[in-house]
Each structure stands twice: as C-alpha cells, then as structure tokens.
Amino acid sequence: MSGRVTRTAACTAADARTRLRQARLYLEAAELVQVEELAEAATVATGDAVLATIAAADAICCFAAGVRSRGQDHRQAIGLLQEVTGDAALAKALREVLDLKVQRRALAPAGHYGLRNVSSTNCTAALRRARTLVDAAGTLVR
C-alpha cells in the first residue's frame, strides 16, 4: 500500500459484515431523521450519513484487503479505499462526505461541531453519497 494511509488495522471478513450492518443502520437512521420537520433534522441525518459512509468504506476495505484505516484523520481512508477498489467514484463519494464533515468542523458553527444546522441540500447530497458507498459495500461483502 502507498504512503497515503499512515495507520491501518487488520480486520476480517466477519468484521466487514459487522461494519456493513452498522453502515446500513446509520443510513437507515439518517433517512428516517431527514424527513423530520425540525430544523436540526438535516444536521443529525448528515452526521449519521457520515458515519454510514465511514462504516461502508471500512467494510469494503476489510473484505477486499483485510485492513481498514485507523488514522486520526478519516480522510486517510480515501486513499486506502481508492487503492483497494481502484474505483475513483467510490473514493470521490467518501471524500465529498468527509469534506462536508471537515468543512463543518473548520467553520465551527455548523453541524455537530457547532450551532448552525446543515442545509437540506447538503444533507440530501451526503445521504446520496452514503447510499453509493453502502450499496457498493453490500455488493462486495458476502
């Protein structure tokens, strides 16, 4: 593996199946919360979409390569996912969801790092990208 991922942890096919189940549950929770008519719903749904995306990437990497990213920076998982799958679209989906998380943290007033809520547009995009990764993990992990 290239130097893009600085820290990994070994995992098994059973771990991949566990992370896939978690990813599906996070996404299901996100989809349920997104339809709520509260201002905070998009923020909570987006947070769950981020968790779903990370879990799906872990499932794919565990199943395909026997390792997952364990660095402090979740963005390190992008390189590992690209390397393991060779699929630029999956890596891009992960990057875009993580960019939203990083952007929220850097700006500090949005998302679960602050007081301003995520827009419904950003929430919908995050859920769409999370679905892409969860579906890909579901196809791969048996």
mmCIF file of N, CA and C in Angstrom:
data_model
loop_
_atom_site.group_PDB
_atom_site.id
_atom_site.type_symbol
_atom_site.label_atom_id
_atom_site.label_comp_id
_atom_site.label_asym_id
_atom_site.label_seq_id
_atom_site.Cartn_x
_atom_site.Cartn_y
_atom_site.Cartn_z
ATOM 1 N N MET A 1 0.834 -1.192 0.000
ATOM 2 C CA MET A 1 0.000 0.000 0.000
ATOM 3 C C MET A 1 0.871 1.245 0.000
ATOM 4 N N SER A 2 0.356 2.299 -0.563
ATOM 5 C CA SER A 2 1.134 3.529 -0.668
ATOM 6 C C SER A 2 1.212 4.248 0.666
ATOM 7 N N GLY A 3 1.948 5.326 0.708
ATOM 8 C CA GLY A 3 2.119 6.089 1.924
ATOM 9 C C GLY A 3 0.945 6.977 2.274
ATOM 10 N N ARG A 4 -0.132 6.932 1.489
ATOM 11 C CA ARG A 4 -1.281 7.802 1.762
ATOM 12 C C ARG A 4 -1.981 7.460 3.071
ATOM 13 N N VAL A 5 -1.958 6.220 3.462
ATOM 14 C CA VAL A 5 -2.585 5.818 4.719
ATOM 15 C C VAL A 5 -1.475 5.560 5.712
ATOM 16 N N THR A 6 -1.462 6.303 6.788
ATOM 17 C CA THR A 6 -0.364 6.173 7.730
ATOM 18 C C THR A 6 -0.633 5.124 8.797
ATOM 19 N N ARG A 7 -1.871 4.802 9.013
ATOM 20 C CA ARG A 7 -2.171 3.854 10.070
ATOM 21 C C ARG A 7 -3.351 2.981 9.652
ATOM 22 N N THR A 8 -3.174 1.668 9.711
ATOM 23 C CA THR A 8 -4.252 0.736 9.412
ATOM 24 C C THR A 8 -4.346 -0.277 10.537
ATOM 25 N N ALA A 9 -5.452 -0.981 10.544
ATOM 26 C CA ALA A 9 -5.644 -2.078 11.487
ATOM 27 C C ALA A 9 -6.157 -3.276 10.708
ATOM 28 N N ALA A 10 -5.693 -4.442 11.098
ATOM 29 C CA ALA A 10 -6.150 -5.668 10.456
ATOM 30 C C ALA A 10 -7.621 -5.904 10.783
ATOM 31 N N CYS A 11 -8.336 -6.492 9.836
ATOM 32 C CA CYS A 11 -9.736 -6.847 10.050
ATOM 33 C C CYS A 11 -10.072 -8.034 9.163
ATOM 34 N N THR A 12 -11.181 -8.655 9.460
ATOM 35 C CA THR A 12 -11.569 -9.895 8.789
ATOM 36 C C THR A 12 -12.848 -9.702 7.978
ATOM 37 N N ALA A 13 -13.218 -10.750 7.258
ATOM 38 C CA ALA A 13 -14.489 -10.733 6.530
ATOM 39 C C ALA A 13 -15.656 -10.600 7.510
ATOM 40 N N ALA A 14 -15.541 -11.211 8.677
ATOM 41 C CA ALA A 14 -16.591 -11.068 9.690
ATOM 42 C C ALA A 14 -16.690 -9.616 10.160
ATOM 43 N N ASP A 15 -15.545 -8.959 10.324
ATOM 44 C CA ASP A 15 -15.542 -7.538 10.679
ATOM 45 C C ASP A 15 -16.190 -6.715 9.570
ATOM 46 N N ALA A 16 -15.924 -7.082 8.322
ATOM 47 C CA ALA A 16 -16.528 -6.379 7.181
ATOM 48 C C ALA A 16 -18.044 -6.484 7.243
ATOM 49 N N ARG A 17 -18.550 -7.660 7.554
ATOM 50 C CA ARG A 17 -20.009 -7.837 7.649
ATOM 51 C C ARG A 17 -20.591 -7.021 8.796
ATOM 52 N N THR A 18 -19.873 -6.944 9.907
ATOM 53 C CA THR A 18 -20.325 -6.116 11.034
ATOM 54 C C THR A 18 -20.376 -4.647 10.632
ATOM 55 N N ARG A 19 -19.307 -4.159 9.995
ATOM 56 C CA ARG A 19 -19.281 -2.751 9.576
ATOM 57 C C ARG A 19 -20.355 -2.472 8.520
ATOM 58 N N LEU A 20 -20.655 -3.436 7.660
ATOM 59 C CA LEU A 20 -21.725 -3.258 6.676
ATOM 60 C C LEU A 20 -23.072 -3.136 7.373
ATOM 61 N N ARG A 21 -23.331 -3.985 8.349
ATOM 62 C CA ARG A 21 -24.602 -3.877 9.099
ATOM 63 C C ARG A 21 -24.697 -2.520 9.789
ATOM 64 N N GLN A 22 -23.591 -2.063 10.379
ATOM 65 C CA GLN A 22 -23.586 -0.745 11.016
ATOM 66 C C GLN A 22 -23.845 0.350 9.988
ATOM 67 N N ALA A 23 -23.194 0.264 8.844
ATOM 68 C CA ALA A 23 -23.381 1.270 7.791
ATOM 69 C C ALA A 23 -24.848 1.338 7.373
ATOM 70 N N ARG A 24 -25.456 0.186 7.192
ATOM 71 C CA ARG A 24 -26.873 0.155 6.791
ATOM 72 C C ARG A 24 -27.761 0.779 7.861
ATOM 73 N N LEU A 25 -27.472 0.502 9.109
ATOM 74 C CA LEU A 25 -28.275 1.078 10.196
ATOM 75 C C LEU A 25 -28.084 2.587 10.300
ATOM 76 N N TYR A 26 -26.842 3.058 10.183
ATOM 77 C CA TYR A 26 -26.604 4.508 10.195
ATOM 78 C C TYR A 26 -27.360 5.183 9.055
ATOM 79 N N LEU A 27 -27.317 4.569 7.877
ATOM 80 C CA LEU A 27 -28.008 5.165 6.728
ATOM 81 C C LEU A 27 -29.516 5.136 6.927
ATOM 82 N N GLU A 28 -30.019 4.035 7.444
ATOM 83 C CA GLU A 28 -31.458 3.942 7.718
ATOM 84 C C GLU A 28 -31.879 5.009 8.720
ATOM 85 N N ALA A 29 -31.096 5.190 9.768
ATOM 86 C CA ALA A 29 -31.397 6.229 10.762
ATOM 87 C C ALA A 29 -31.359 7.612 10.113
ATOM 88 N N ALA A 30 -30.359 7.843 9.264
ATOM 89 C CA ALA A 30 -30.247 9.135 8.579
ATOM 90 C C ALA A 30 -31.479 9.406 7.738
ATOM 91 N N GLU A 31 -31.925 8.412 7.005
ATOM 92 C CA GLU A 31 -33.087 8.582 6.134
ATOM 93 C C GLU A 31 -34.359 8.820 6.944
ATOM 94 N N LEU A 32 -34.476 8.165 8.086
ATOM 95 C CA LEU A 32 -35.643 8.378 8.939
ATOM 96 C C LEU A 32 -35.655 9.783 9.543
ATOM 97 N N VAL A 33 -34.504 10.237 9.980
ATOM 98 C CA VAL A 33 -34.405 11.552 10.615
ATOM 99 C C VAL A 33 -34.554 12.672 9.589
ATOM 100 N N GLN A 34 -34.057 12.466 8.385
ATOM 101 C CA GLN A 34 -34.081 13.512 7.362
ATOM 102 C C GLN A 34 -35.493 14.024 7.097
ATOM 103 N N VAL A 35 -36.489 13.179 7.210
ATOM 104 C CA VAL A 35 -37.860 13.591 6.880
ATOM 105 C C VAL A 35 -38.545 14.341 8.019
ATOM 106 N N GLU A 36 -37.911 14.389 9.175
ATOM 107 C CA GLU A 36 -38.490 15.125 10.300
ATOM 108 C C GLU A 36 -38.575 16.615 9.964
ATOM 109 N N GLU A 37 -39.543 17.275 10.517
ATOM 110 C CA GLU A 37 -39.742 18.700 10.228
ATOM 111 C C GLU A 37 -39.107 19.595 11.287
ATOM 112 N N LEU A 38 -37.976 19.203 11.785
ATOM 113 C CA LEU A 38 -37.231 20.009 12.742
ATOM 114 C C LEU A 38 -36.037 20.629 12.037
ATOM 115 N N ALA A 39 -35.658 21.797 12.455
ATOM 116 C CA ALA A 39 -34.504 22.467 11.847
ATOM 117 C C ALA A 39 -33.233 21.627 12.009
ATOM 118 N N GLU A 40 -33.144 20.892 13.070
ATOM 119 C CA GLU A 40 -31.949 20.102 13.373
ATOM 120 C C GLU A 40 -31.903 18.769 12.633
ATOM 121 N N ALA A 41 -32.986 18.381 11.980
ATOM 122 C CA ALA A 41 -33.063 17.055 11.362
ATOM 123 C C ALA A 41 -31.981 16.850 10.310
ATOM 124 N N ALA A 42 -31.751 17.837 9.462
ATOM 125 C CA ALA A 42 -30.734 17.684 8.416
ATOM 126 C C ALA A 42 -29.347 17.526 9.025
ATOM 127 N N THR A 43 -29.091 18.205 10.110
ATOM 128 C CA THR A 43 -27.791 18.107 10.776
ATOM 129 C C THR A 43 -27.576 16.708 11.334
ATOM 130 N N VAL A 44 -28.577 16.185 12.013
ATOM 131 C CA VAL A 44 -28.467 14.849 12.599
ATOM 132 C C VAL A 44 -28.382 13.794 11.496
ATOM 133 N N ALA A 45 -29.194 13.942 10.463
ATOM 134 C CA ALA A 45 -29.168 12.992 9.346
ATOM 135 C C ALA A 45 -27.808 13.007 8.657
ATOM 136 N N THR A 46 -27.237 14.181 8.484
ATOM 137 C CA THR A 46 -25.921 14.285 7.851
ATOM 138 C C THR A 46 -24.854 13.612 8.714
ATOM 139 N N GLY A 47 -24.924 13.802 10.012
ATOM 140 C CA GLY A 47 -23.978 13.136 10.910
ATOM 141 C C GLY A 47 -24.055 11.624 10.776
ATOM 142 N N ASP A 48 -25.281 11.095 10.699
ATOM 143 C CA ASP A 48 -25.439 9.656 10.508
ATOM 144 C C ASP A 48 -24.952 9.219 9.124
ATOM 145 N N ALA A 49 -25.136 10.069 8.114
ATOM 146 C CA ALA A 49 -24.639 9.750 6.768
ATOM 147 C C ALA A 49 -23.116 9.656 6.772
ATOM 148 N N VAL A 50 -22.457 10.543 7.497
ATOM 149 C CA VAL A 50 -21.001 10.488 7.619
ATOM 150 C C VAL A 50 -20.581 9.159 8.254
ATOM 151 N N LEU A 51 -21.256 8.778 9.327
ATOM 152 C CA LEU A 51 -20.938 7.513 9.998
ATOM 153 C C LEU A 51 -21.197 6.320 9.078
ATOM 154 N N ALA A 52 -22.281 6.379 8.310
ATOM 155 C CA ALA A 52 -22.593 5.307 7.364
ATOM 156 C C ALA A 52 -21.498 5.183 6.308
ATOM 157 N N THR A 53 -21.037 6.311 5.830
ATOM 158 C CA THR A 53 -20.018 6.335 4.786
ATOM 159 C C THR A 53 -18.706 5.743 5.300
ATOM 160 N N ILE A 54 -18.303 6.135 6.483
ATOM 161 C CA ILE A 54 -17.065 5.612 7.074
ATOM 162 C C ILE A 54 -17.179 4.107 7.307
ATOM 163 N N ALA A 55 -18.314 3.673 7.847
ATOM 164 C CA ALA A 55 -18.512 2.243 8.103
ATOM 165 C C ALA A 55 -18.509 1.444 6.800
ATOM 166 N N ALA A 56 -19.129 1.984 5.754
ATOM 167 C CA ALA A 56 -19.154 1.290 4.460
ATOM 168 C C ALA A 56 -17.749 1.180 3.877
ATOM 169 N N ALA A 57 -16.976 2.254 3.965
ATOM 170 C CA ALA A 57 -15.590 2.209 3.480
ATOM 171 C C ALA A 57 -14.786 1.174 4.262
ATOM 172 N N ASP A 58 -14.987 1.120 5.569
ATOM 173 C CA ASP A 58 -14.318 0.101 6.382
ATOM 174 C C ASP A 58 -14.711 -1.301 5.924
ATOM 175 N N ALA A 59 -16.002 -1.511 5.677
ATOM 176 C CA ALA A 59 -16.481 -2.834 5.254
ATOM 177 C C ALA A 59 -15.810 -3.246 3.951
ATOM 178 N N ILE A 60 -15.766 -2.334 3.000
ATOM 179 C CA ILE A 60 -15.149 -2.632 1.708
ATOM 180 C C ILE A 60 -13.674 -2.980 1.880
ATOM 181 N N CYS A 61 -12.955 -2.154 2.621
ATOM 182 C CA CYS A 61 -11.516 -2.371 2.792
ATOM 183 C C CYS A 61 -11.228 -3.635 3.592
ATOM 184 N N CYS A 62 -12.010 -3.884 4.627
ATOM 185 C CA CYS A 62 -11.813 -5.117 5.411
ATOM 186 C C CYS A 62 -12.013 -6.346 4.545
ATOM 187 N N PHE A 63 -13.088 -6.335 3.766
ATOM 188 C CA PHE A 63 -13.391 -7.514 2.957
ATOM 189 C C PHE A 63 -12.375 -7.706 1.836
ATOM 190 N N ALA A 64 -12.030 -6.618 1.175
ATOM 191 C CA ALA A 64 -11.163 -6.718 -0.005
ATOM 192 C C ALA A 64 -9.680 -6.822 0.321
ATOM 193 N N ALA A 65 -9.260 -6.199 1.436
ATOM 194 C CA ALA A 65 -7.819 -6.132 1.707
ATOM 195 C C ALA A 65 -7.413 -6.610 3.094
ATOM 196 N N GLY A 66 -8.385 -6.833 3.970
ATOM 197 C CA GLY A 66 -8.045 -7.291 5.314
ATOM 198 C C GLY A 66 -7.512 -6.210 6.225
ATOM 199 N N VAL A 67 -7.659 -4.940 5.823
ATOM 200 C CA VAL A 67 -7.255 -3.809 6.663
ATOM 201 C C VAL A 67 -8.267 -2.675 6.494
ATOM 202 N N ARG A 68 -8.269 -1.799 7.484
ATOM 203 C CA ARG A 68 -9.068 -0.577 7.391
ATOM 204 C C ARG A 68 -8.244 0.569 7.940
ATOM 205 N N SER A 69 -8.589 1.760 7.544
ATOM 206 C CA SER A 69 -7.874 2.944 8.000
ATOM 207 C C SER A 69 -8.161 3.176 9.481
ATOM 208 N N ARG A 70 -7.129 3.500 10.228
ATOM 209 C CA ARG A 70 -7.292 3.763 11.665
ATOM 210 C C ARG A 70 -6.615 5.062 12.073
ATOM 211 N N GLY A 71 -6.301 5.922 11.128
ATOM 212 C CA GLY A 71 -5.664 7.192 11.445
ATOM 213 C C GLY A 71 -6.629 8.151 12.106
ATOM 214 N N GLN A 72 -6.098 9.152 12.769
ATOM 215 C CA GLN A 72 -6.922 10.189 13.397
ATOM 216 C C GLN A 72 -7.724 10.961 12.363
ATOM 217 N N ASP A 73 -7.172 11.083 11.171
ATOM 218 C CA ASP A 73 -7.820 11.807 10.088
ATOM 219 C C ASP A 73 -8.574 10.809 9.215
ATOM 220 N N HIS A 74 -9.911 10.876 9.247
ATOM 221 C CA HIS A 74 -10.727 9.958 8.446
ATOM 222 C C HIS A 74 -10.416 10.073 6.959
ATOM 223 N N ARG A 75 -9.860 11.203 6.537
ATOM 224 C CA ARG A 75 -9.568 11.405 5.116
ATOM 225 C C ARG A 75 -8.491 10.437 4.619
ATOM 226 N N GLN A 76 -7.702 9.869 5.515
ATOM 227 C CA GLN A 76 -6.713 8.876 5.106
ATOM 228 C C GLN A 76 -7.387 7.644 4.499
ATOM 229 N N ALA A 77 -8.635 7.416 4.875
ATOM 230 C CA ALA A 77 -9.369 6.268 4.345
ATOM 231 C C ALA A 77 -9.655 6.419 2.855
ATOM 232 N N ILE A 78 -9.648 7.642 2.346
ATOM 233 C CA ILE A 78 -9.926 7.876 0.924
ATOM 234 C C ILE A 78 -8.874 7.174 0.069
ATOM 235 N N GLY A 79 -7.611 7.382 0.403
ATOM 236 C CA GLY A 79 -6.530 6.752 -0.342
ATOM 237 C C GLY A 79 -6.585 5.235 -0.260
ATOM 238 N N LEU A 80 -6.879 4.722 0.918
ATOM 239 C CA LEU A 80 -6.966 3.275 1.078
ATOM 240 C C LEU A 80 -8.120 2.719 0.250
ATOM 241 N N LEU A 81 -9.271 3.358 0.289
ATOM 242 C CA LEU A 81 -10.422 2.892 -0.491
ATOM 243 C C LEU A 81 -10.098 2.897 -1.984
ATOM 244 N N GLN A 82 -9.469 3.965 -2.451
ATOM 245 C CA GLN A 82 -9.084 4.057 -3.868
ATOM 246 C C GLN A 82 -8.108 2.943 -4.225
ATOM 247 N N GLU A 83 -7.152 2.708 -3.353
ATOM 248 C CA GLU A 83 -6.141 1.693 -3.602
ATOM 249 C C GLU A 83 -6.739 0.293 -3.630
ATOM 250 N N VAL A 84 -7.632 0.024 -2.697
ATOM 251 C CA VAL A 84 -8.226 -1.307 -2.564
ATOM 252 C C VAL A 84 -9.192 -1.609 -3.706
ATOM 253 N N THR A 85 -9.994 -0.619 -4.092
ATOM 254 C CA THR A 85 -11.041 -0.867 -5.088
ATOM 255 C C THR A 85 -10.652 -0.448 -6.495
ATOM 256 N N GLY A 86 -9.754 0.513 -6.613
ATOM 257 C CA GLY A 86 -9.451 1.078 -7.915
ATOM 258 C C GLY A 86 -10.615 1.899 -8.463
ATOM 259 N N ASP A 87 -11.578 2.205 -7.619
ATOM 260 C CA ASP A 87 -12.807 2.893 -8.037
ATOM 261 C C ASP A 87 -12.761 4.356 -7.597
ATOM 262 N N ALA A 88 -12.479 5.231 -8.540
ATOM 263 C CA ALA A 88 -12.376 6.658 -8.234
ATOM 264 C C ALA A 88 -13.712 7.239 -7.780
ATOM 265 N N ALA A 89 -14.818 6.708 -8.277
ATOM 266 C CA ALA A 89 -16.136 7.228 -7.892
ATOM 267 C C ALA A 89 -16.427 6.960 -6.413
ATOM 268 N N LEU A 90 -16.046 5.786 -5.938
ATOM 269 C CA LEU A 90 -16.249 5.487 -4.510
ATOM 270 C C LEU A 90 -15.373 6.382 -3.648
ATOM 271 N N ALA A 91 -14.114 6.550 -4.048
ATOM 272 C CA ALA A 91 -13.212 7.421 -3.299
ATOM 273 C C ALA A 91 -13.736 8.851 -3.302
ATOM 274 N N LYS A 92 -14.271 9.292 -4.428
ATOM 275 C CA LYS A 92 -14.827 10.645 -4.519
ATOM 276 C C LYS A 92 -16.043 10.802 -3.602
ATOM 277 N N ALA A 93 -16.908 9.805 -3.566
ATOM 278 C CA ALA A 93 -18.080 9.873 -2.684
ATOM 279 C C ALA A 93 -17.645 9.985 -1.224
ATOM 280 N N LEU A 94 -16.659 9.190 -0.835
ATOM 281 C CA LEU A 94 -16.144 9.261 0.533
ATOM 282 C C LEU A 94 -15.527 10.631 0.796
ATOM 283 N N ARG A 95 -14.724 11.122 -0.135
ATOM 284 C CA ARG A 95 -14.080 12.426 0.032
ATOM 285 C C ARG A 95 -15.122 13.539 0.199
ATOM 286 N N GLU A 96 -16.158 13.516 -0.610
ATOM 287 C CA GLU A 96 -17.157 14.584 -0.553
ATOM 288 C C GLU A 96 -17.924 14.590 0.769
ATOM 289 N N VAL A 97 -18.237 13.425 1.284
ATOM 290 C CA VAL A 97 -18.912 13.378 2.593
ATOM 291 C C VAL A 97 -17.959 13.835 3.686
ATOM 292 N N LEU A 98 -16.724 13.373 3.638
ATOM 293 C CA LEU A 98 -15.754 13.783 4.651
ATOM 294 C C LEU A 98 -15.417 15.264 4.529
ATOM 295 N N ASP A 99 -15.417 15.796 3.316
ATOM 296 C CA ASP A 99 -15.190 17.231 3.138
ATOM 297 C C ASP A 99 -16.271 18.029 3.852
ATOM 298 N N LEU A 100 -17.496 17.556 3.777
ATOM 299 C CA LEU A 100 -18.586 18.241 4.468
ATOM 300 C C LEU A 100 -18.334 18.217 5.975
ATOM 301 N N LYS A 101 -17.885 17.085 6.484
ATOM 302 C CA LYS A 101 -17.585 16.981 7.915
ATOM 303 C C LYS A 101 -16.443 17.914 8.301
ATOM 304 N N VAL A 102 -15.378 17.907 7.514
ATOM 305 C CA VAL A 102 -14.215 18.754 7.796
ATOM 306 C C VAL A 102 -14.601 20.222 7.687
ATOM 307 N N GLN A 103 -15.371 20.552 6.656
ATOM 308 C CA GLN A 103 -15.809 21.933 6.473
ATOM 309 C C GLN A 103 -16.625 22.383 7.677
ATOM 310 N N ARG A 104 -17.489 21.532 8.150
ATOM 311 C CA ARG A 104 -18.310 21.896 9.309
ATOM 312 C C ARG A 104 -17.429 22.124 10.527
ATOM 313 N N ARG A 105 -16.420 21.277 10.690
ATOM 314 C CA ARG A 105 -15.533 21.426 11.849
ATOM 315 C C ARG A 105 -14.735 22.718 11.734
ATOM 316 N N ALA A 106 -14.214 22.999 10.551
ATOM 317 C CA ALA A 106 -13.394 24.198 10.353
ATOM 318 C C ALA A 106 -14.210 25.468 10.551
ATOM 319 N N LEU A 107 -15.444 25.443 10.094
ATOM 320 C CA LEU A 107 -16.295 26.624 10.231
ATOM 321 C C LEU A 107 -16.876 26.739 11.638
ATOM 322 N N ALA A 108 -16.915 25.635 12.354
ATOM 323 C CA ALA A 108 -17.365 25.541 13.736
ATOM 324 C C ALA A 108 -18.806 25.924 14.018
ATOM 325 N N PRO A 109 -19.496 26.715 13.187
ATOM 326 C CA PRO A 109 -20.883 26.976 13.546
ATOM 327 C C PRO A 109 -21.862 25.952 12.989
ATOM 328 N N ALA A 110 -21.425 25.018 12.162
ATOM 329 C CA ALA A 110 -22.370 24.098 11.533
ATOM 330 C C ALA A 110 -22.231 22.692 12.089
ATOM 331 N N GLY A 111 -23.274 21.910 11.897
ATOM 332 C CA GLY A 111 -23.235 20.500 12.220
ATOM 333 C C GLY A 111 -23.061 20.207 13.688
ATOM 334 N N HIS A 112 -22.618 18.981 13.981
ATOM 335 C CA HIS A 112 -22.494 18.611 15.383
ATOM 336 C C HIS A 112 -21.255 19.202 16.028
ATOM 337 N N TYR A 113 -20.542 20.062 15.314
ATOM 338 C CA TYR A 113 -19.421 20.789 15.890
ATOM 339 C C TYR A 113 -19.797 22.220 16.246
ATOM 340 N N GLY A 114 -21.012 22.605 16.024
ATOM 341 C CA GLY A 114 -21.384 23.986 16.283
ATOM 342 C C GLY A 114 -22.879 24.148 16.412
ATOM 343 N N LEU A 115 -23.334 25.366 16.163
ATOM 344 C CA LEU A 115 -24.724 25.699 16.405
ATOM 345 C C LEU A 115 -25.561 25.871 15.145
ATOM 346 N N ARG A 116 -24.937 26.088 14.006
ATOM 347 C CA ARG A 116 -25.693 26.274 12.773
ATOM 348 C C ARG A 116 -25.995 24.908 12.155
ATOM 349 N N ASN A 117 -27.188 24.763 11.622
ATOM 350 C CA ASN A 117 -27.604 23.483 11.061
ATOM 351 C C ASN A 117 -27.142 23.317 9.619
ATOM 352 N N VAL A 118 -27.005 22.069 9.219
ATOM 353 C CA VAL A 118 -26.665 21.702 7.854
ATOM 354 C C VAL A 118 -27.879 21.986 6.980
ATOM 355 N N SER A 119 -27.645 22.455 5.762
ATOM 356 C CA SER A 119 -28.757 22.719 4.844
ATOM 357 C C SER A 119 -29.358 21.402 4.355
ATOM 358 N N SER A 120 -30.600 21.451 3.959
ATOM 359 C CA SER A 120 -31.248 20.250 3.430
ATOM 360 C C SER A 120 -30.574 19.797 2.138
ATOM 361 N N THR A 121 -30.055 20.734 1.360
ATOM 362 C CA THR A 121 -29.341 20.390 0.120
ATOM 363 C C THR A 121 -28.085 19.584 0.432
ATOM 364 N N ASN A 122 -27.289 20.055 1.389
ATOM 365 C CA ASN A 122 -26.078 19.319 1.773
ATOM 366 C C ASN A 122 -26.422 17.970 2.391
ATOM 367 N N CYS A 123 -27.504 17.930 3.148
ATOM 368 C CA CYS A 123 -27.939 16.675 3.752
ATOM 369 C C CYS A 123 -28.306 15.665 2.678
ATOM 370 N N THR A 124 -29.088 16.088 1.710
ATOM 371 C CA THR A 124 -29.500 15.192 0.631
ATOM 372 C C THR A 124 -28.290 14.670 -0.137
ATOM 373 N N ALA A 125 -27.337 15.541 -0.402
ATOM 374 C CA ALA A 125 -26.118 15.123 -1.102
ATOM 375 C C ALA A 125 -25.337 14.118 -0.266
ATOM 376 N N ALA A 126 -25.224 14.354 1.026
ATOM 377 C CA ALA A 126 -24.495 13.435 1.904
ATOM 378 C C ALA A 126 -25.170 12.065 1.932
ATOM 379 N N LEU A 127 -26.488 12.047 2.009
ATOM 380 C CA LEU A 127 -27.202 10.774 2.016
ATOM 381 C C LEU A 127 -27.052 10.036 0.689
ATOM 382 N N ARG A 128 -27.068 10.752 -0.405
ATOM 383 C CA ARG A 128 -26.904 10.130 -1.724
ATOM 384 C C ARG A 128 -25.517 9.479 -1.818
ATOM 385 N N ARG A 129 -24.498 10.186 -1.364
ATOM 386 C CA ARG A 129 -23.141 9.632 -1.413
ATOM 387 C C ARG A 129 -22.979 8.463 -0.438
ATOM 388 N N ALA A 130 -23.597 8.578 0.718
ATOM 389 C CA ALA A 130 -23.551 7.471 1.682
ATOM 390 C C ALA A 130 -24.210 6.234 1.081
ATOM 391 N N ARG A 131 -25.334 6.420 0.402
ATOM 392 C CA ARG A 131 -26.030 5.303 -0.242
ATOM 393 C C ARG A 131 -25.120 4.643 -1.279
ATOM 394 N N THR A 132 -24.358 5.437 -2.011
ATOM 395 C CA THR A 132 -23.427 4.904 -3.009
ATOM 396 C C THR A 132 -22.434 3.950 -2.361
ATOM 397 N N LEU A 133 -21.856 4.369 -1.238
ATOM 398 C CA LEU A 133 -20.865 3.513 -0.573
ATOM 399 C C LEU A 133 -21.505 2.314 0.106
ATOM 400 N N VAL A 134 -22.646 2.509 0.737
ATOM 401 C CA VAL A 134 -23.316 1.388 1.404
ATOM 402 C C VAL A 134 -23.744 0.342 0.371
ATOM 403 N N ASP A 135 -24.276 0.783 -0.754
ATOM 404 C CA ASP A 135 -24.659 -0.161 -1.809
ATOM 405 C C ASP A 135 -23.444 -0.905 -2.358
ATOM 406 N N ALA A 136 -22.339 -0.191 -2.557
ATOM 407 C CA ALA A 136 -21.115 -0.844 -3.049
ATOM 408 C C ALA A 136 -20.614 -1.876 -2.040
ATOM 409 N N ALA A 137 -20.659 -1.529 -0.774
ATOM 410 C CA ALA A 137 -20.238 -2.477 0.263
ATOM 411 C C ALA A 137 -21.156 -3.688 0.272
ATOM 412 N N GLY A 138 -22.457 -3.456 0.119
ATOM 413 C CA GLY A 138 -23.410 -4.546 0.094
ATOM 414 C C GLY A 138 -23.192 -5.504 -1.070
ATOM 415 N N THR A 139 -22.754 -4.966 -2.200
ATOM 416 C CA THR A 139 -22.461 -5.785 -3.373
ATOM 417 C C THR A 139 -21.207 -6.632 -3.155
ATOM 418 N N LEU A 140 -20.219 -6.043 -2.513
ATOM 419 C CA LEU A 140 -18.935 -6.717 -2.339
ATOM 420 C C LEU A 140 -18.921 -7.711 -1.177
ATOM 421 N N VAL A 141 -19.415 -7.256 -0.035
ATOM 422 C CA VAL A 141 -19.285 -8.040 1.202
ATOM 423 C C VAL A 141 -20.335 -9.141 1.246
ATOM 424 N N ARG A 142 -19.866 -10.371 1.396
ATOM 425 C CA ARG A 142 -20.775 -11.527 1.457
ATOM 426 C C ARG A 142 -20.566 -12.299 2.734
#
